[in-house]
Short mmCIF file of C-alpha atoms in Angstrom, two decimals:
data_model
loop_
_atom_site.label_atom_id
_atom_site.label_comp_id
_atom_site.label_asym_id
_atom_site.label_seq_id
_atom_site.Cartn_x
_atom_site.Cartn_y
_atom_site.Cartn_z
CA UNK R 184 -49.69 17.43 -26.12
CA UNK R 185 -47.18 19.78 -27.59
CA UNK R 186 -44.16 19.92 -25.67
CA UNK R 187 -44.26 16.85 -23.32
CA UNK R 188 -42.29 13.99 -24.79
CA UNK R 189 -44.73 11.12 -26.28
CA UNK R 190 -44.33 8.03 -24.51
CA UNK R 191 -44.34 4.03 -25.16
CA UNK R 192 -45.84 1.35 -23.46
CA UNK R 193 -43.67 -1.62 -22.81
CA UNK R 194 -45.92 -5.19 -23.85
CA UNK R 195 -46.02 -7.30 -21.03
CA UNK R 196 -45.75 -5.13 -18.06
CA UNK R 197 -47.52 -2.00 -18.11
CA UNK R 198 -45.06 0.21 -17.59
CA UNK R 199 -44.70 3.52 -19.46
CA UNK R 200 -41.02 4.17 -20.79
CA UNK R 201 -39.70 7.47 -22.38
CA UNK R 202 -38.33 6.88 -25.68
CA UNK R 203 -34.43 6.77 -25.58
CA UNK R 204 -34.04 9.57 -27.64
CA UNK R 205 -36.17 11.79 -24.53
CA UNK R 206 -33.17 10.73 -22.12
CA UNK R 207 -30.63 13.20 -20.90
CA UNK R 208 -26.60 12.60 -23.04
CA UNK R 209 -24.67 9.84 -21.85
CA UNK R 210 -21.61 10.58 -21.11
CA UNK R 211 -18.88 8.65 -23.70
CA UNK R 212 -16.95 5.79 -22.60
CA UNK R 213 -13.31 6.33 -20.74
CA UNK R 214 -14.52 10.56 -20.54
CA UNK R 215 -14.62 12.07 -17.23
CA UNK R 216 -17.84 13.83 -15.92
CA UNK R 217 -18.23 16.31 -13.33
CA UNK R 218 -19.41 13.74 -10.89
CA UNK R 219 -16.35 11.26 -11.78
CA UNK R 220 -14.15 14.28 -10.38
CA UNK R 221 -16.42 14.88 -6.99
CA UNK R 222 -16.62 11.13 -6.67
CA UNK R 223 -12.63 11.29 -6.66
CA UNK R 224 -12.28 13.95 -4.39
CA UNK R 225 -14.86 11.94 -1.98
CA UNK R 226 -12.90 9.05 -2.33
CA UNK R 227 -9.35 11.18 -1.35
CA UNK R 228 -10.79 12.89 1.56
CA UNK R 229 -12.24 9.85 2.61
CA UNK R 230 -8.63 8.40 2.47
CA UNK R 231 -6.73 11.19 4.47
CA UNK R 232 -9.42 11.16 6.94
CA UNK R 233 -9.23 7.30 7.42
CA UNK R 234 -5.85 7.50 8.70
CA UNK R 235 -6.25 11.30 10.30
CA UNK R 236 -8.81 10.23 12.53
CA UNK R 237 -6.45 7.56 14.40
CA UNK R 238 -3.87 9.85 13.61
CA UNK R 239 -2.32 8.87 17.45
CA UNK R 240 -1.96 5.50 16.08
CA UNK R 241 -1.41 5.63 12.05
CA UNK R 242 1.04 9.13 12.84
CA UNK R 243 2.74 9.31 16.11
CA UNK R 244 3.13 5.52 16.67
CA UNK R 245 5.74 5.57 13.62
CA UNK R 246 7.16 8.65 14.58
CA UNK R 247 8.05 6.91 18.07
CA UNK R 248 9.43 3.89 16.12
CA UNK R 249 11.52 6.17 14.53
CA UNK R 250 12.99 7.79 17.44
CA UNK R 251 13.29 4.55 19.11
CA UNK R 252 15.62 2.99 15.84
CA UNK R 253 18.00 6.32 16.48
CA UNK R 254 18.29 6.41 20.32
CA UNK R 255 19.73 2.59 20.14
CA UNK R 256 21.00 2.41 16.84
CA UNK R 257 22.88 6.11 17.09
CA UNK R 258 24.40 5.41 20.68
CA UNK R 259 25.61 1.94 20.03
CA UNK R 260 27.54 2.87 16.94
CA UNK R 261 28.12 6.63 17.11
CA UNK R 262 31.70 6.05 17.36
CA UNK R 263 32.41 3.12 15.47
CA UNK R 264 30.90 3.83 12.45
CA UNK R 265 31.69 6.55 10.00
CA UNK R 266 29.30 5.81 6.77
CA UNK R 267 30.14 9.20 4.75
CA UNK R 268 33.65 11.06 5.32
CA UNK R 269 32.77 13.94 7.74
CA UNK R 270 29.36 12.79 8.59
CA UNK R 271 28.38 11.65 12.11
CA UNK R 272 26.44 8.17 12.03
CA UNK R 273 23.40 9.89 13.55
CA UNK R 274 23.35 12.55 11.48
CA UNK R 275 23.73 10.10 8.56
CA UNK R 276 20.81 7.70 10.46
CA UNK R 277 18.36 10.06 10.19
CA UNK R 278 17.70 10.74 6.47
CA UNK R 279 17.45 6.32 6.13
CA UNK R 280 15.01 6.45 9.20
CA UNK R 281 13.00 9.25 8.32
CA UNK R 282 12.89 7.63 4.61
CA UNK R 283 12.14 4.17 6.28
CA UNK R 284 9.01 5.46 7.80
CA UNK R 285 7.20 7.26 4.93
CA UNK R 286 7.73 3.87 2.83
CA UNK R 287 6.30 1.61 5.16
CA UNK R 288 3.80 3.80 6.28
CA UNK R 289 2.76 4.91 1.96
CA UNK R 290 2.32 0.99 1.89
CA UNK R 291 0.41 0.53 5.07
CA UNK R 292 -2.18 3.01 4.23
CA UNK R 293 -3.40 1.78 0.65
CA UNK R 294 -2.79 -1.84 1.25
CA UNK R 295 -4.91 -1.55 4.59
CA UNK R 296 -7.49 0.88 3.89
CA UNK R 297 -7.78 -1.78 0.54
CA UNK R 298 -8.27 -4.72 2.33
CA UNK R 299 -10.54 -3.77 5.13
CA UNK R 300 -12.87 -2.40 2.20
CA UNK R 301 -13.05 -5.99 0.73
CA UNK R 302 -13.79 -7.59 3.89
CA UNK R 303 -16.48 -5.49 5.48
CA UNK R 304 -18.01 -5.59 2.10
CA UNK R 305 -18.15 -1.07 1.81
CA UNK R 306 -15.73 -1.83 -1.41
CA UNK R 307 -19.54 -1.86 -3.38
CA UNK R 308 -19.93 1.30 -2.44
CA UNK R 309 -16.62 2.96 -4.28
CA UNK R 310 -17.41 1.04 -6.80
CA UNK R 311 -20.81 2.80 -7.38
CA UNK R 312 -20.07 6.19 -8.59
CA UNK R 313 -18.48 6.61 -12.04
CA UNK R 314 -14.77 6.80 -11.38
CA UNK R 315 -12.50 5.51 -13.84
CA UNK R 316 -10.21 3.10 -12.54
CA UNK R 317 -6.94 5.86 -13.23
CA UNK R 318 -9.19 8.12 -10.48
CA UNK R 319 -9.53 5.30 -8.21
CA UNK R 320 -5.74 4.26 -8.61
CA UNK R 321 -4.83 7.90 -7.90
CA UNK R 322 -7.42 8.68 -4.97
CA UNK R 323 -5.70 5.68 -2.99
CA UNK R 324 -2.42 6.63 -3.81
CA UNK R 325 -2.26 10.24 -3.52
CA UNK R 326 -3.38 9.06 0.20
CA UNK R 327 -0.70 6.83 0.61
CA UNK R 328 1.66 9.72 -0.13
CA UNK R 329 -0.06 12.16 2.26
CA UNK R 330 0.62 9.83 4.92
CA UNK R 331 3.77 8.76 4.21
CA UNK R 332 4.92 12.75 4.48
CA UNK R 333 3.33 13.60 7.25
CA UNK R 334 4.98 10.56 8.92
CA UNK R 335 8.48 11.05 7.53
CA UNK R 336 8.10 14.98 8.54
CA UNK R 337 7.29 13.42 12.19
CA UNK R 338 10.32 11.52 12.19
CA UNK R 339 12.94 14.44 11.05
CA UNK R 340 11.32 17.02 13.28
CA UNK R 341 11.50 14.61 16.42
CA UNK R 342 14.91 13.21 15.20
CA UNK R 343 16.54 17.11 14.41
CA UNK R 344 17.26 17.31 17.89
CA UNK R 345 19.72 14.85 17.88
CA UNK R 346 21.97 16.28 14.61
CA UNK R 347 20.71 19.88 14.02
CA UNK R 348 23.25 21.55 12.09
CA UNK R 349 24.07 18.84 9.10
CA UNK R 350 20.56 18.18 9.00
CA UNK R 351 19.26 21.72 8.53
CA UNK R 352 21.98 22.43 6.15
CA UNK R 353 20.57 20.49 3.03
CA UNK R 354 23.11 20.38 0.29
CA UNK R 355 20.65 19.87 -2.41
CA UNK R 356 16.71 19.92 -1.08
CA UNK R 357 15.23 19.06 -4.57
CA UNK R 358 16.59 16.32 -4.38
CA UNK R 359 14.82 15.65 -1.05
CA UNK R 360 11.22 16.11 -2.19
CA UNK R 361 11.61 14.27 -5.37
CA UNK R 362 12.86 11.07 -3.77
CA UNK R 363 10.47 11.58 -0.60
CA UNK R 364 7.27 12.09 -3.18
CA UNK R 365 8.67 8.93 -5.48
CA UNK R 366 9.24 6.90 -2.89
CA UNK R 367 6.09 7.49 -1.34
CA UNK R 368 4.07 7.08 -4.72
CA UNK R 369 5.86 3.93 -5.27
CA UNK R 370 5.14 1.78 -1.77
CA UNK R 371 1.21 3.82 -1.96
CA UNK R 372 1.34 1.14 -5.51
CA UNK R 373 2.39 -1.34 -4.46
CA UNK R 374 0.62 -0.92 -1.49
CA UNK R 375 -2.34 -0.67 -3.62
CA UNK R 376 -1.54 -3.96 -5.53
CA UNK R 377 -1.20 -5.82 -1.89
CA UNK R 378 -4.86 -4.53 -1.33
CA UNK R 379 -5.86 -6.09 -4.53
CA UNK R 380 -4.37 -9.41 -4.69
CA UNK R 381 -5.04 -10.05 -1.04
CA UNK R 382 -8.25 -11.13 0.54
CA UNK R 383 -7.94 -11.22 4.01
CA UNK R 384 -5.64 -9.73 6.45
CA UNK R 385 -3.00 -12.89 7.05
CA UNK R 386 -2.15 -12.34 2.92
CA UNK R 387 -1.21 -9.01 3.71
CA UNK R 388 0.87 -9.57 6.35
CA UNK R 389 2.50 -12.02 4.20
CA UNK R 390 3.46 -9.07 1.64
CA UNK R 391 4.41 -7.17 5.01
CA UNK R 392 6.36 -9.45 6.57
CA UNK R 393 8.51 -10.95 3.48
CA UNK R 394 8.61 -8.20 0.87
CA UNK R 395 8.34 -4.65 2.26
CA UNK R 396 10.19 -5.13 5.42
CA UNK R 397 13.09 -6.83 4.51
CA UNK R 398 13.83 -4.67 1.18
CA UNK R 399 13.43 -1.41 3.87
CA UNK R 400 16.32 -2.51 6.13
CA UNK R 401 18.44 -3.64 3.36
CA UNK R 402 18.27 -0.66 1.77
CA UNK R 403 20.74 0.96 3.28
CA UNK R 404 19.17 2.70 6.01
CA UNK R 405 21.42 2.08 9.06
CA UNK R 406 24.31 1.79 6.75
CA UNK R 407 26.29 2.47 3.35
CA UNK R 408 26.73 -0.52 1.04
CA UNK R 409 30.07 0.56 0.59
CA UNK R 410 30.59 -1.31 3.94
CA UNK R 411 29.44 -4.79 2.71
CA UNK R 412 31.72 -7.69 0.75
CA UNK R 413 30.79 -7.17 -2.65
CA UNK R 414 28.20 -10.11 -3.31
CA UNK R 415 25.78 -8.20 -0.85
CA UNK R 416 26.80 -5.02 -2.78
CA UNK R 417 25.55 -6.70 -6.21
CA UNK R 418 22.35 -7.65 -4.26
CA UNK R 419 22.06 -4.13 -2.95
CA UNK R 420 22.00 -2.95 -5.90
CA UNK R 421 18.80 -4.68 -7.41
CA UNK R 422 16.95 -3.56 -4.58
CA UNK R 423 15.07 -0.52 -5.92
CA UNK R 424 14.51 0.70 -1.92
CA UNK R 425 18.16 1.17 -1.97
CA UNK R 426 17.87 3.89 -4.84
CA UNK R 427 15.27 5.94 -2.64
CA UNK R 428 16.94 5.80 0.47
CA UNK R 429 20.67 6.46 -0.83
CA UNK R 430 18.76 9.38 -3.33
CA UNK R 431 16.90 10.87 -0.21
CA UNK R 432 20.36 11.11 1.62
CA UNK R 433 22.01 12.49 -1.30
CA UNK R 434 19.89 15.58 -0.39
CA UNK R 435 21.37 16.00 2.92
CA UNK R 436 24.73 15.31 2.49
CA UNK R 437 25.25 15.77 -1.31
CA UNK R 438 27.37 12.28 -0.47
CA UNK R 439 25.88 8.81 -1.79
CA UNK R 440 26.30 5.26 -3.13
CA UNK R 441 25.27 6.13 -6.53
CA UNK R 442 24.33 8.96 -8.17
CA UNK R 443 21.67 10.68 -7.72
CA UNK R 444 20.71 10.80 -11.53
CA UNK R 445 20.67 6.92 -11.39
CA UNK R 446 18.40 6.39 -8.71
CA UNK R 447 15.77 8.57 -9.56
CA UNK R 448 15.62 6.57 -13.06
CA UNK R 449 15.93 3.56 -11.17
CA UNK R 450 12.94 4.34 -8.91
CA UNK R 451 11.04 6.24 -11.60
CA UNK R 452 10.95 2.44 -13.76
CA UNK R 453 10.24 1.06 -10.65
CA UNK R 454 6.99 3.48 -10.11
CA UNK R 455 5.75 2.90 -13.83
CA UNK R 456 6.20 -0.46 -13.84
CA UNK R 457 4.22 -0.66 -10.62
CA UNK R 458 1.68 1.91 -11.55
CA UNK R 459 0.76 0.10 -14.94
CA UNK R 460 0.38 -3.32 -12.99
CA UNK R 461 -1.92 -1.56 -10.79
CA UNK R 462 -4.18 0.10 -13.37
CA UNK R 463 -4.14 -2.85 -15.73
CA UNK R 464 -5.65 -4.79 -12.22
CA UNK R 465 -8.27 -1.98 -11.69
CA UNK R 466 -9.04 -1.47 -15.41
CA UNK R 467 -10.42 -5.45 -15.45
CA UNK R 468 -12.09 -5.27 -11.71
CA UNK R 469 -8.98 -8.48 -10.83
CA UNK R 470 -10.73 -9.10 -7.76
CA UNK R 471 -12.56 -6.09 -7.21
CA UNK R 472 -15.65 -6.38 -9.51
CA UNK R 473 -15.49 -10.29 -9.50
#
């Protein structure tokens, strides 16, 4: 009949098949579609929501960590310590803090939402719709960063009270966002590579425990590196946590360990090196697809 595709009968089982050249385009390899793009923006709201939805635990338990660090840290050395010429030791605790909290949180959020995917089995489920493993990387870790934010924006507008006026006069803000958005990319990776390698919960808290933790608290955060002998200063300085946090205090105080310059290339290697692990993981389904 004119106008209705012909059809073929497949030997052997009886079922009619439209010939291939009746089927709708295929999209070409690696190309995004339409659908790749709302399957991304599914998998990113699904992401922010994850964590918003315990937001009591996943938001203001960190913020009252935070708090916590400055009320014993900042009245047990208030007066002995003077990090930065003309800076108070709270006022120069707060930027480390309030930069400690959006990197562990960044990393807590794509390693865990990862990792309880795999084990209740829902991974199958992001793996379904056509996303290309650069929208998957970016889904989780545009997540990460969300959270990390709204945690580390917690932390300064609980910890203000405490140092207003050095605090509120930023010497160079731009500075601010760039290492608070890096930093956060870079633990939401590595986060994200956790996820991946890891198969059940005691791996992760392995990562936790002896990666991410310790590099946070020698970073710098309750103190400048200036202070230590100068082996530890040496070690300091190959800790790329160390950049962020010194680079995120440049901001405030326009004072720091190293320039500014240097840690922002430091941390932006850091972040590529990272993020190509990460897709090069996704792009061969390492323990995702298999």
């Amino acid at each position: 009949m004119s106008g209705v595709p012909s059809v073929e009968r497949r030997p052997g089982d009886g079922r009619d098949v439209a010939p291939a050249a009746t089927l709708g385009p295929r999209p070409a390899p690696g190309r995004s579609t339409p659908a790749a793009w709302i399957g991304f923006r599914t998998l990113l709201y699904k992401e922010v929501l994850r964590f918003w939805k315990v937001s009591f635990q996943t938001v203001a338990a960190p913020v009252l960590t935070g708090v916590l660090y400055l009320l014993v840290f900042g009245h047990v050395l208030e007066d002995r310590v003077e990090a930065f010429p003309g800076v108070s030791y709270t006022a120069f605790l707060v930027p480390g803090l309030v930069m400690m909290s959006v990197l562990q949180n960044s990393f807590a959020n794509s390693s865990s939402s990862l990792i309880q995917s795999k084990i209740t089995g829902n991974l199958v489920f992001m793996l379904l719709p056509p996303l290309s493993h650069a929208q998957f990387f970016g889904a989780y870790v545009i997540g990460a960063i969300v959270r990390g934010l709204l945690v580390g924006v917690g932390v300064y507008a609980v910890t203000l009270w405490f140092a207003p006026e050095p605090l509120l006069d930023a010497k160079a803000p731009v500075w601010i966002l760039v290492f608070a958005l890096a930093g956060s990319a870079l633990l939401g990776v590595l986060g994200l590579i956790a996820g991946i390698v890891s198969d059940k919960f005691d791996q992760l808290a392995a990562f936790q425990n002896f990666i991410i933790m310790p590099a946070t608290f020698l970073s710098g955060v309750f103190y400048s590196v200036h202070g230590l002998p100068s082996f530890w200063q040496t070690v300091s300085h190959f800790n790329p946590f160390f950049y962020i946090v010194d680079g995120f205090r440049y901001g405030f105080f326009a004072q720091a360990d190293v320039s500014p310059w240097i840690s922002f290339g430091v941390v932006l290697l850091a972040l590529a090196v990272a993020s190509a692990v990460a897709l090069g993981m996704l792009a061969r389904g390492y323990k995702i697809r298999h």
